[in-house]
mmCIF file of C-alpha atoms in Angstrom:
data_model
loop_
_atom_site.group_PDB
_atom_site.id
_atom_site.type_symbol
_atom_site.label_atom_id
_atom_site.label_comp_id
_atom_site.label_asym_id
_atom_site.label_seq_id
_atom_site.Cartn_x
_atom_site.Cartn_y
_atom_site.Cartn_z
ATOM 1 C CA UNK A 1 -74.505 73.545 -102.670
ATOM 2 C CA UNK A 2 -77.403 72.995 -100.255
ATOM 3 C CA UNK A 3 -77.041 72.996 -96.400
ATOM 4 C CA UNK A 4 -77.813 69.213 -96.526
ATOM 5 C CA UNK A 5 -74.881 68.565 -98.824
ATOM 6 C CA UNK A 6 -71.787 70.137 -97.188
ATOM 7 C CA UNK A 7 -68.465 70.093 -99.001
ATOM 8 C CA UNK A 8 -70.215 68.497 -102.093
ATOM 9 C CA UNK A 9 -70.894 65.198 -100.273
ATOM 10 C CA UNK A 10 -74.409 63.851 -100.585
ATOM 11 C CA UNK A 11 -76.338 62.447 -97.649
ATOM 12 C CA UNK A 12 -76.225 58.935 -99.062
ATOM 13 C CA UNK A 13 -72.428 59.233 -99.533
ATOM 14 C CA UNK A 14 -71.953 60.518 -95.972
ATOM 15 C CA UNK A 15 -73.729 57.543 -94.353
ATOM 16 C CA UNK A 16 -71.871 54.249 -94.085
ATOM 17 C CA UNK A 17 -73.062 51.180 -95.990
ATOM 18 C CA UNK A 18 -75.553 49.240 -93.815
ATOM 19 C CA UNK A 19 -73.214 46.198 -93.515
ATOM 20 C CA UNK A 20 -70.373 48.481 -92.497
ATOM 21 C CA UNK A 21 -72.633 50.167 -89.946
ATOM 22 C CA UNK A 22 -73.754 46.858 -88.333
ATOM 23 C CA UNK A 23 -70.191 45.617 -88.270
ATOM 24 C CA UNK A 24 -69.088 48.855 -86.496
ATOM 25 C CA UNK A 25 -71.841 48.521 -83.852
ATOM 26 C CA UNK A 26 -70.980 44.880 -83.282
ATOM 27 C CA UNK A 27 -67.259 45.814 -82.810
ATOM 28 C CA UNK A 28 -68.166 48.544 -80.302
ATOM 29 C CA UNK A 29 -70.426 46.190 -78.337
ATOM 30 C CA UNK A 30 -67.669 43.537 -78.315
ATOM 31 C CA UNK A 31 -65.101 46.066 -77.023
ATOM 32 C CA UNK A 32 -67.315 47.532 -74.405
ATOM 33 C CA UNK A 33 -68.172 44.057 -73.113
ATOM 34 C CA UNK A 34 -64.613 42.822 -73.030
ATOM 35 C CA UNK A 35 -63.189 42.146 -69.572
ATOM 36 C CA UNK A 36 -61.037 44.858 -68.142
ATOM 37 C CA UNK A 37 -57.579 44.137 -66.684
ATOM 38 C CA UNK A 38 -57.935 45.372 -63.181
ATOM 39 C CA UNK A 39 -54.294 44.745 -62.471
ATOM 40 C CA UNK A 40 -53.350 47.630 -64.661
ATOM 41 C CA UNK A 41 -54.799 49.926 -62.009
ATOM 42 C CA UNK A 42 -52.463 48.671 -59.196
ATOM 43 C CA UNK A 43 -49.823 51.297 -58.488
ATOM 44 C CA UNK A 44 -51.454 53.955 -60.673
ATOM 45 C CA UNK A 45 -50.422 57.430 -59.505
ATOM 46 C CA UNK A 46 -52.802 60.365 -59.708
ATOM 47 C CA UNK A 47 -51.440 63.890 -60.375
ATOM 48 C CA UNK A 48 -50.273 65.550 -57.191
ATOM 49 C CA UNK A 49 -52.910 67.768 -55.532
ATOM 50 C CA UNK A 50 -51.847 71.126 -54.121
ATOM 51 C CA UNK A 51 -53.417 71.699 -50.672
ATOM 52 C CA UNK A 52 -53.658 74.452 -48.129
ATOM 53 C CA UNK A 53 -55.372 75.373 -44.849
ATOM 54 C CA UNK A 54 -55.794 78.132 -42.356
ATOM 55 C CA UNK A 55 -56.567 78.384 -38.631
ATOM 56 C CA UNK A 56 -60.150 78.993 -39.735
ATOM 57 C CA UNK A 57 -60.237 75.750 -41.623
ATOM 58 C CA UNK A 58 -59.019 73.916 -38.556
ATOM 59 C CA UNK A 59 -61.796 75.456 -36.356
ATOM 60 C CA UNK A 60 -64.518 74.547 -38.873
ATOM 61 C CA UNK A 61 -63.282 70.987 -39.112
ATOM 62 C CA UNK A 62 -63.227 70.533 -35.298
ATOM 63 C CA UNK A 63 -66.895 71.703 -35.068
ATOM 64 C CA UNK A 64 -67.774 69.305 -37.888
ATOM 65 C CA UNK A 65 -66.580 66.337 -35.833
ATOM 66 C CA UNK A 66 -68.416 67.399 -32.702
ATOM 67 C CA UNK A 67 -65.726 69.464 -30.739
ATOM 68 C CA UNK A 68 -67.193 71.098 -27.663
ATOM 69 C CA UNK A 69 -66.892 74.600 -26.213
ATOM 70 C CA UNK A 70 -64.136 73.531 -23.775
ATOM 71 C CA UNK A 71 -62.028 71.677 -26.335
ATOM 72 C CA UNK A 72 -59.914 74.763 -26.347
ATOM 73 C CA UNK A 73 -56.943 73.202 -28.208
ATOM 74 C CA UNK A 74 -59.150 72.683 -31.201
ATOM 75 C CA UNK A 75 -61.757 75.453 -31.029
ATOM 76 C CA UNK A 76 -59.896 78.513 -29.817
ATOM 77 C CA UNK A 77 -57.194 79.849 -31.975
ATOM 78 C CA UNK A 78 -55.625 81.887 -29.118
ATOM 79 C CA UNK A 79 -55.242 78.975 -26.763
ATOM 80 C CA UNK A 80 -51.551 78.208 -26.057
ATOM 81 C CA UNK A 81 -52.195 74.535 -27.113
ATOM 82 C CA UNK A 82 -54.129 75.370 -30.294
ATOM 83 C CA UNK A 83 -53.460 72.717 -32.941
ATOM 84 C CA UNK A 84 -54.839 70.858 -35.913
ATOM 85 C CA UNK A 85 -57.023 67.883 -34.808
ATOM 86 C CA UNK A 86 -54.961 64.784 -35.698
ATOM 87 C CA UNK A 87 -57.415 63.575 -38.331
ATOM 88 C CA UNK A 88 -57.710 66.900 -40.158
ATOM 89 C CA UNK A 89 -55.617 65.918 -43.220
ATOM 90 C CA UNK A 90 -58.376 63.451 -44.301
ATOM 91 C CA UNK A 91 -60.364 66.375 -45.712
ATOM 92 C CA UNK A 92 -57.632 67.800 -47.881
ATOM 93 C CA UNK A 93 -58.313 65.579 -50.872
ATOM 94 C CA UNK A 94 -61.705 67.291 -51.087
ATOM 95 C CA UNK A 95 -60.689 70.778 -50.130
ATOM 96 C CA UNK A 96 -57.441 71.133 -52.118
ATOM 97 C CA UNK A 97 -56.614 74.825 -51.949
ATOM 98 C CA UNK A 98 -60.110 76.052 -52.340
ATOM 99 C CA UNK A 99 -61.680 78.507 -49.885
ATOM 100 C CA UNK A 100 -65.080 78.224 -51.660
ATOM 101 C CA UNK A 101 -67.650 75.541 -52.331
ATOM 102 C CA UNK A 102 -66.202 72.560 -54.188
ATOM 103 C CA UNK A 103 -68.010 70.831 -57.072
ATOM 104 C CA UNK A 104 -68.162 67.258 -55.637
ATOM 105 C CA UNK A 105 -69.390 65.480 -58.785
ATOM 106 C CA UNK A 106 -66.649 67.073 -60.906
ATOM 107 C CA UNK A 107 -64.029 66.145 -58.204
ATOM 108 C CA UNK A 108 -65.233 62.538 -58.059
ATOM 109 C CA UNK A 109 -65.410 62.095 -61.830
ATOM 110 C CA UNK A 110 -62.548 61.394 -64.153
ATOM 111 C CA UNK A 111 -61.312 64.548 -65.895
ATOM 112 C CA UNK A 112 -58.340 66.798 -66.405
ATOM 113 C CA UNK A 113 -57.409 66.712 -62.753
ATOM 114 C CA UNK A 114 -58.482 63.188 -61.978
ATOM 115 C CA UNK A 115 -57.548 61.005 -64.993
ATOM 116 C CA UNK A 116 -59.223 57.659 -65.532
ATOM 117 C CA UNK A 117 -56.918 54.919 -64.101
ATOM 118 C CA UNK A 118 -56.154 52.121 -66.594
ATOM 119 C CA UNK A 119 -57.977 48.944 -66.067
ATOM 120 C CA UNK A 120 -60.887 50.353 -64.154
ATOM 121 C CA UNK A 121 -64.469 50.873 -65.483
ATOM 122 C CA UNK A 122 -65.953 54.320 -65.166
ATOM 123 C CA UNK A 123 -67.546 54.626 -61.723
ATOM 124 C CA UNK A 124 -70.824 56.433 -60.825
ATOM 125 C CA UNK A 125 -70.050 59.027 -58.159
ATOM 126 C CA UNK A 126 -73.618 58.694 -56.859
ATOM 127 C CA UNK A 127 -73.023 54.962 -56.133
ATOM 128 C CA UNK A 128 -69.590 55.354 -54.508
ATOM 129 C CA UNK A 129 -69.359 54.525 -50.850
ATOM 130 C CA UNK A 130 -66.583 55.304 -48.484
ATOM 131 C CA UNK A 131 -66.047 52.034 -46.637
ATOM 132 C CA UNK A 132 -62.696 52.470 -44.734
ATOM 133 C CA UNK A 133 -60.277 55.142 -43.620
ATOM 134 C CA UNK A 134 -56.971 55.355 -41.792
ATOM 135 C CA UNK A 135 -54.413 58.038 -41.018
ATOM 136 C CA UNK A 136 -50.886 57.779 -39.572
ATOM 137 C CA UNK A 137 -49.309 61.030 -38.494
ATOM 138 C CA UNK A 138 -45.460 61.324 -38.703
ATOM 139 C CA UNK A 139 -45.148 64.989 -37.713
ATOM 140 C CA UNK A 140 -47.259 67.681 -36.001
ATOM 141 C CA UNK A 141 -49.116 69.742 -38.594
ATOM 142 C CA UNK A 142 -48.588 73.509 -38.605
ATOM 143 C CA UNK A 143 -51.784 75.476 -37.893
ATOM 144 C CA UNK A 144 -51.466 77.253 -41.183
ATOM 145 C CA UNK A 145 -49.876 76.066 -44.439
ATOM 146 C CA UNK A 146 -47.293 77.729 -46.503
ATOM 147 C CA UNK A 147 -47.473 77.554 -50.357
ATOM 148 C CA UNK A 148 -46.229 74.216 -51.749
ATOM 149 C CA UNK A 149 -48.034 71.574 -49.630
ATOM 150 C CA UNK A 150 -49.438 68.701 -51.665
ATOM 151 C CA UNK A 151 -50.964 65.275 -51.603
ATOM 152 C CA UNK A 152 -49.414 62.418 -53.545
ATOM 153 C CA UNK A 153 -52.009 59.733 -54.399
ATOM 154 C CA UNK A 154 -51.895 56.219 -55.767
ATOM 155 C CA UNK A 155 -54.015 53.022 -56.004
ATOM 156 C CA UNK A 156 -52.707 50.336 -53.765
ATOM 157 C CA UNK A 157 -55.472 47.703 -54.087
ATOM 158 C CA UNK A 158 -58.427 46.614 -56.184
ATOM 159 C CA UNK A 159 -60.962 43.932 -55.102
ATOM 160 C CA UNK A 160 -63.908 42.740 -57.169
ATOM 161 C CA UNK A 161 -66.949 40.858 -55.963
ATOM 162 C CA UNK A 162 -70.358 40.044 -57.439
ATOM 163 C CA UNK A 163 -71.904 43.376 -56.422
ATOM 164 C CA UNK A 164 -69.138 45.911 -57.129
ATOM 165 C CA UNK A 165 -65.454 46.904 -57.015
ATOM 166 C CA UNK A 166 -63.507 48.187 -53.968
ATOM 167 C CA UNK A 167 -60.561 50.465 -54.668
ATOM 168 C CA UNK A 168 -57.907 51.083 -52.051
ATOM 169 C CA UNK A 169 -55.983 54.350 -52.224
ATOM 170 C CA UNK A 170 -52.970 55.811 -50.407
ATOM 171 C CA UNK A 171 -52.317 59.562 -49.965
ATOM 172 C CA UNK A 172 -49.216 61.090 -48.505
ATOM 173 C CA UNK A 173 -49.298 64.734 -47.237
ATOM 174 C CA UNK A 174 -45.935 66.327 -47.949
ATOM 175 C CA UNK A 175 -44.586 69.839 -47.149
ATOM 176 C CA UNK A 176 -42.909 72.089 -49.748
ATOM 177 C CA UNK A 177 -39.599 70.287 -49.149
ATOM 178 C CA UNK A 178 -41.075 66.892 -49.703
ATOM 179 C CA UNK A 179 -41.175 65.793 -46.082
ATOM 180 C CA UNK A 180 -44.022 63.456 -45.271
ATOM 181 C CA UNK A 181 -46.372 64.546 -42.509
ATOM 182 C CA UNK A 182 -49.227 62.005 -42.821
ATOM 183 C CA UNK A 183 -50.040 58.810 -44.613
ATOM 184 C CA UNK A 184 -53.737 58.074 -45.298
ATOM 185 C CA UNK A 185 -55.519 55.036 -46.773
ATOM 186 C CA UNK A 186 -59.077 54.953 -47.872
ATOM 187 C CA UNK A 187 -61.312 52.384 -49.592
ATOM 188 C CA UNK A 188 -64.357 53.079 -51.815
ATOM 189 C CA UNK A 189 -66.946 50.534 -52.796
ATOM 190 C CA UNK A 190 -68.349 51.235 -56.226
ATOM 191 C CA UNK A 191 -71.832 49.572 -56.179
ATOM 192 C CA UNK A 192 -72.706 47.801 -59.402
ATOM 193 C CA UNK A 193 -69.379 48.197 -61.098
ATOM 194 C CA UNK A 194 -68.266 45.294 -63.255
ATOM 195 C CA UNK A 195 -64.960 44.342 -64.895
ATOM 196 C CA UNK A 196 -64.387 40.669 -65.146
ATOM 197 C CA UNK A 197 -66.670 37.550 -65.410
ATOM 198 C CA UNK A 198 -67.353 36.148 -61.987
ATOM 199 C CA UNK A 199 -65.946 39.162 -60.204
ATOM 200 C CA UNK A 200 -63.050 37.436 -58.367
ATOM 201 C CA UNK A 201 -60.064 39.758 -58.884
ATOM 202 C CA UNK A 202 -58.196 40.920 -55.766
ATOM 203 C CA UNK A 203 -54.726 42.370 -55.394
ATOM 204 C CA UNK A 204 -53.053 44.894 -53.118
ATOM 205 C CA UNK A 205 -49.518 46.290 -52.787
ATOM 206 C CA UNK A 206 -50.188 48.284 -49.580
ATOM 207 C CA UNK A 207 -52.602 48.372 -46.685
ATOM 208 C CA UNK A 208 -53.955 50.271 -43.636
ATOM 209 C CA UNK A 209 -52.453 49.538 -40.225
ATOM 210 C CA UNK A 210 -53.534 46.163 -38.852
ATOM 211 C CA UNK A 211 -54.409 45.181 -35.301
ATOM 212 C CA UNK A 212 -51.739 43.074 -33.601
ATOM 213 C CA UNK A 213 -54.302 41.040 -31.648
ATOM 214 C CA UNK A 214 -58.058 40.693 -31.371
ATOM 215 C CA UNK A 215 -60.095 41.585 -28.382
ATOM 216 C CA UNK A 216 -61.292 38.540 -26.494
ATOM 217 C CA UNK A 217 -64.958 37.852 -26.940
ATOM 218 C CA UNK A 218 -67.019 39.086 -24.109
ATOM 219 C CA UNK A 219 -64.360 41.384 -22.687
ATOM 220 C CA UNK A 220 -65.745 44.630 -21.427
ATOM 221 C CA UNK A 221 -64.356 47.823 -22.905
ATOM 222 C CA UNK A 222 -61.807 49.849 -20.876
ATOM 223 C CA UNK A 223 -63.572 53.093 -21.918
ATOM 224 C CA UNK A 224 -67.009 53.934 -23.225
ATOM 225 C CA UNK A 225 -67.760 57.401 -24.678
ATOM 226 C CA UNK A 226 -71.275 58.459 -25.517
ATOM 227 C CA UNK A 227 -72.005 61.521 -27.579
ATOM 228 C CA UNK A 228 -74.921 62.809 -29.558
ATOM 229 C CA UNK A 229 -74.567 64.170 -33.139
ATOM 230 C CA UNK A 230 -76.552 67.242 -34.107
ATOM 231 C CA UNK A 231 -79.314 67.017 -36.676
ATOM 232 C CA UNK A 232 -77.297 69.708 -38.407
ATOM 233 C CA UNK A 233 -74.034 67.826 -38.087
ATOM 234 C CA UNK A 234 -73.687 67.120 -41.875
ATOM 235 C CA UNK A 235 -74.266 70.793 -42.630
ATOM 236 C CA UNK A 236 -71.262 71.709 -40.391
ATOM 237 C CA UNK A 237 -68.952 68.990 -41.595
ATOM 238 C CA UNK A 238 -69.520 69.760 -45.359
ATOM 239 C CA UNK A 239 -67.913 73.139 -44.820
ATOM 240 C CA UNK A 240 -64.580 71.413 -44.607
ATOM 241 C CA UNK A 241 -64.718 70.553 -48.287
ATOM 242 C CA UNK A 242 -66.931 67.454 -48.843
ATOM 243 C CA UNK A 243 -69.989 68.877 -50.598
ATOM 244 C CA UNK A 244 -71.477 65.547 -51.779
ATOM 245 C CA UNK A 245 -75.191 66.222 -52.105
ATOM 246 C CA UNK A 246 -75.834 62.884 -50.355
ATOM 247 C CA UNK A 247 -75.212 64.720 -47.096
ATOM 248 C CA UNK A 248 -77.502 67.669 -47.834
ATOM 249 C CA UNK A 249 -80.309 66.862 -50.213
ATOM 250 C CA UNK A 250 -82.856 64.186 -48.926
ATOM 251 C CA UNK A 251 -83.872 63.296 -52.482
ATOM 252 C CA UNK A 252 -80.355 62.131 -53.361
ATOM 253 C CA UNK A 253 -80.238 59.947 -50.311
ATOM 254 C CA UNK A 254 -83.624 58.466 -51.059
ATOM 255 C CA UNK A 255 -82.592 57.755 -54.715
ATOM 256 C CA UNK A 256 -79.530 55.906 -53.372
ATOM 257 C CA UNK A 257 -81.696 53.766 -51.128
ATOM 258 C CA UNK A 258 -80.525 55.386 -47.854
ATOM 259 C CA UNK A 259 -83.808 56.994 -46.930
ATOM 260 C CA UNK A 260 -82.507 60.564 -46.852
ATOM 261 C CA UNK A 261 -79.545 62.520 -45.599
ATOM 262 C CA UNK A 262 -76.698 60.664 -44.019
ATOM 263 C CA UNK A 263 -73.712 61.966 -42.058
ATOM 264 C CA UNK A 264 -70.338 61.924 -43.760
ATOM 265 C CA UNK A 265 -68.407 58.747 -42.794
ATOM 266 C CA UNK A 266 -65.376 60.875 -42.080
ATOM 267 C CA UNK A 267 -67.398 62.991 -39.572
ATOM 268 C CA UNK A 268 -68.296 59.818 -37.774
ATOM 269 C CA UNK A 269 -64.605 58.817 -37.980
ATOM 270 C CA UNK A 270 -63.698 62.176 -36.365
ATOM 271 C CA UNK A 271 -66.178 61.556 -33.570
ATOM 272 C CA UNK A 272 -64.495 58.254 -32.720
ATOM 273 C CA UNK A 273 -61.103 59.861 -32.932
ATOM 274 C CA UNK A 274 -62.150 62.494 -30.402
ATOM 275 C CA UNK A 275 -63.471 59.860 -28.051
ATOM 276 C CA UNK A 276 -60.231 58.037 -28.188
ATOM 277 C CA UNK A 277 -58.018 61.048 -27.847
ATOM 278 C CA UNK A 278 -59.943 62.264 -24.833
ATOM 279 C CA UNK A 279 -60.354 58.894 -23.122
ATOM 280 C CA UNK A 280 -56.909 57.449 -23.735
ATOM 281 C CA UNK A 281 -54.753 60.433 -24.659
ATOM 282 C CA UNK A 282 -56.100 62.990 -22.218
ATOM 283 C CA UNK A 283 -57.065 65.359 -24.986
ATOM 284 C CA UNK A 284 -53.436 66.081 -25.867
ATOM 285 C CA UNK A 285 -53.362 67.092 -29.532
ATOM 286 C CA UNK A 286 -50.275 65.116 -30.380
ATOM 287 C CA UNK A 287 -51.333 61.927 -28.523
ATOM 288 C CA UNK A 288 -53.208 60.270 -31.353
ATOM 289 C CA UNK A 289 -50.624 58.903 -33.764
ATOM 290 C CA UNK A 290 -52.613 56.520 -35.909
ATOM 291 C CA UNK A 291 -56.347 55.558 -36.294
ATOM 292 C CA UNK A 292 -58.198 53.458 -38.790
ATOM 293 C CA UNK A 293 -61.526 51.623 -39.133
ATOM 294 C CA UNK A 294 -64.122 50.257 -41.487
ATOM 295 C CA UNK A 295 -67.085 52.505 -42.114
ATOM 296 C CA UNK A 296 -69.726 49.794 -41.820
ATOM 297 C CA UNK A 297 -73.056 51.728 -41.990
ATOM 298 C CA UNK A 298 -74.195 55.299 -42.297
ATOM 299 C CA UNK A 299 -75.095 57.579 -39.405
ATOM 300 C CA UNK A 300 -78.319 59.584 -39.540
ATOM 301 C CA UNK A 301 -77.665 63.151 -38.240
ATOM 302 C CA UNK A 302 -79.003 63.414 -34.745
ATOM 303 C CA UNK A 303 -78.088 59.799 -33.649
ATOM 304 C CA UNK A 304 -76.293 59.216 -30.412
ATOM 305 C CA UNK A 305 -73.045 57.415 -30.836
ATOM 306 C CA UNK A 306 -71.275 55.069 -28.369
ATOM 307 C CA UNK A 307 -67.599 54.364 -28.850
ATOM 308 C CA UNK A 308 -66.276 51.344 -26.961
ATOM 309 C CA UNK A 309 -62.487 51.300 -26.548
ATOM 310 C CA UNK A 310 -60.150 48.446 -25.466
ATOM 311 C CA UNK A 311 -56.525 48.613 -24.661
ATOM 312 C CA UNK A 312 -54.826 45.655 -26.266
ATOM 313 C CA UNK A 313 -51.149 46.184 -25.542
ATOM 314 C CA UNK A 314 -48.094 48.274 -26.398
ATOM 315 C CA UNK A 315 -47.946 49.942 -29.841
ATOM 316 C CA UNK A 316 -45.013 51.317 -31.766
ATOM 317 C CA UNK A 317 -42.915 54.254 -30.461
ATOM 318 C CA UNK A 318 -44.099 54.070 -26.829
ATOM 319 C CA UNK A 319 -47.788 54.163 -27.676
ATOM 320 C CA UNK A 320 -50.688 52.112 -26.513
ATOM 321 C CA UNK A 321 -52.580 50.067 -29.150
ATOM 322 C CA UNK A 322 -56.413 50.208 -28.776
ATOM 323 C CA UNK A 323 -59.240 48.599 -30.579
ATOM 324 C CA UNK A 324 -62.545 50.392 -30.951
ATOM 325 C CA UNK A 325 -66.093 50.200 -32.264
ATOM 326 C CA UNK A 326 -68.711 52.852 -32.695
ATOM 327 C CA UNK A 327 -72.503 52.035 -32.501
ATOM 328 C CA UNK A 328 -75.791 53.813 -32.649
ATOM 329 C CA UNK A 329 -77.076 53.808 -29.114
ATOM 330 C CA UNK A 330 -80.696 53.430 -30.064
ATOM 331 C CA UNK A 331 -80.413 50.544 -32.561
ATOM 332 C CA UNK A 332 -77.156 48.982 -31.521
ATOM 333 C CA UNK A 333 -76.031 48.967 -35.108
ATOM 334 C CA UNK A 334 -72.329 49.177 -35.717
ATOM 335 C CA UNK A 335 -71.268 52.417 -37.565
ATOM 336 C CA UNK A 336 -67.505 52.005 -37.343
ATOM 337 C CA UNK A 337 -66.039 48.512 -36.976
ATOM 338 C CA UNK A 338 -62.640 46.859 -36.719
ATOM 339 C CA UNK A 339 -61.109 50.064 -35.314
ATOM 340 C CA UNK A 340 -57.457 50.342 -34.376
ATOM 341 C CA UNK A 341 -55.464 53.330 -32.919
ATOM 342 C CA UNK A 342 -52.018 54.038 -31.511
ATOM 343 C CA UNK A 343 -52.209 56.525 -28.689
ATOM 344 C CA UNK A 344 -49.679 58.078 -26.348
ATOM 345 C CA UNK A 345 -51.418 57.690 -22.970
ATOM 346 C CA UNK A 346 -51.980 60.786 -20.856
ATOM 347 C CA UNK A 347 -54.048 61.602 -17.810
ATOM 348 C CA UNK A 348 -57.792 61.187 -18.485
ATOM 349 C CA UNK A 349 -59.803 64.441 -18.912
ATOM 350 C CA UNK A 350 -61.988 65.138 -15.844
ATOM 351 C CA UNK A 351 -64.987 65.666 -18.085
ATOM 352 C CA UNK A 352 -64.902 62.047 -19.200
#
């Protein structure tokens, strides 16, 4: 028996008949071009993700969202008020339990730990944009986790248009006893993804918090907070677990049509949260109960951000509802839009 004829089968016998081959190729093409049923993805639950954090993780995150030297409650572990910044849980889906660098592409791709949801096409992680985020905090987070904390995750919405597919997800942070501490929603826009002819599918079974009223056109904000990001801001924020090369390697950003490195949308989200917490909540760690916004355009590290904040009325549980928007000072371009937050009002920090 020669190497070219394994198990006594000739090469001609091993190859399919030409007609069978062309029929098979045609069938594969037909199957791969068939519309997907996006409704099958609604309600899909991912495997639970074990998560953990330490005091050091909280300190690193606070610096990644621009915390200053006198923000003692978030940058000094021996301060009597030391606490997790209210938006910290948003990084846990990236970090998990790792204390080392995380492989972002492996994390973002379907695999053993992130199975492919039914009904969705396979998305390209390099063409995936984070377009909205919210977090609602139910209980104060401990400064260090015990074993057994986890994130439950499911898809709560899918929306298709002519240029891609938006997927809305919900994550719940629960302690070892199953008690919920935070609810988070996020939306990703998958550029170029296709599923159905015409791209008109849209369905949701859950949503982020919604504003109770709109700010009157022309009304001046009640607070304006201006703050510069560092040119190295993305280098700091990525240490919290989001190691997407888009925020580190200029060539990746250029290939994606963004011109180079951009700041993590969740870092910008954290800058806005700090502005609101300080301006409305007096810097009290537990004052910010809920915050959400659209991530409308990327920040280039080094930009100066201006967050405008409007009080719009009472919120739930004795909070004040505020609307906010974050812009790049130089260009006036909106970076975070349609923002909403519920804050327990405190005395305003003297530094603001």
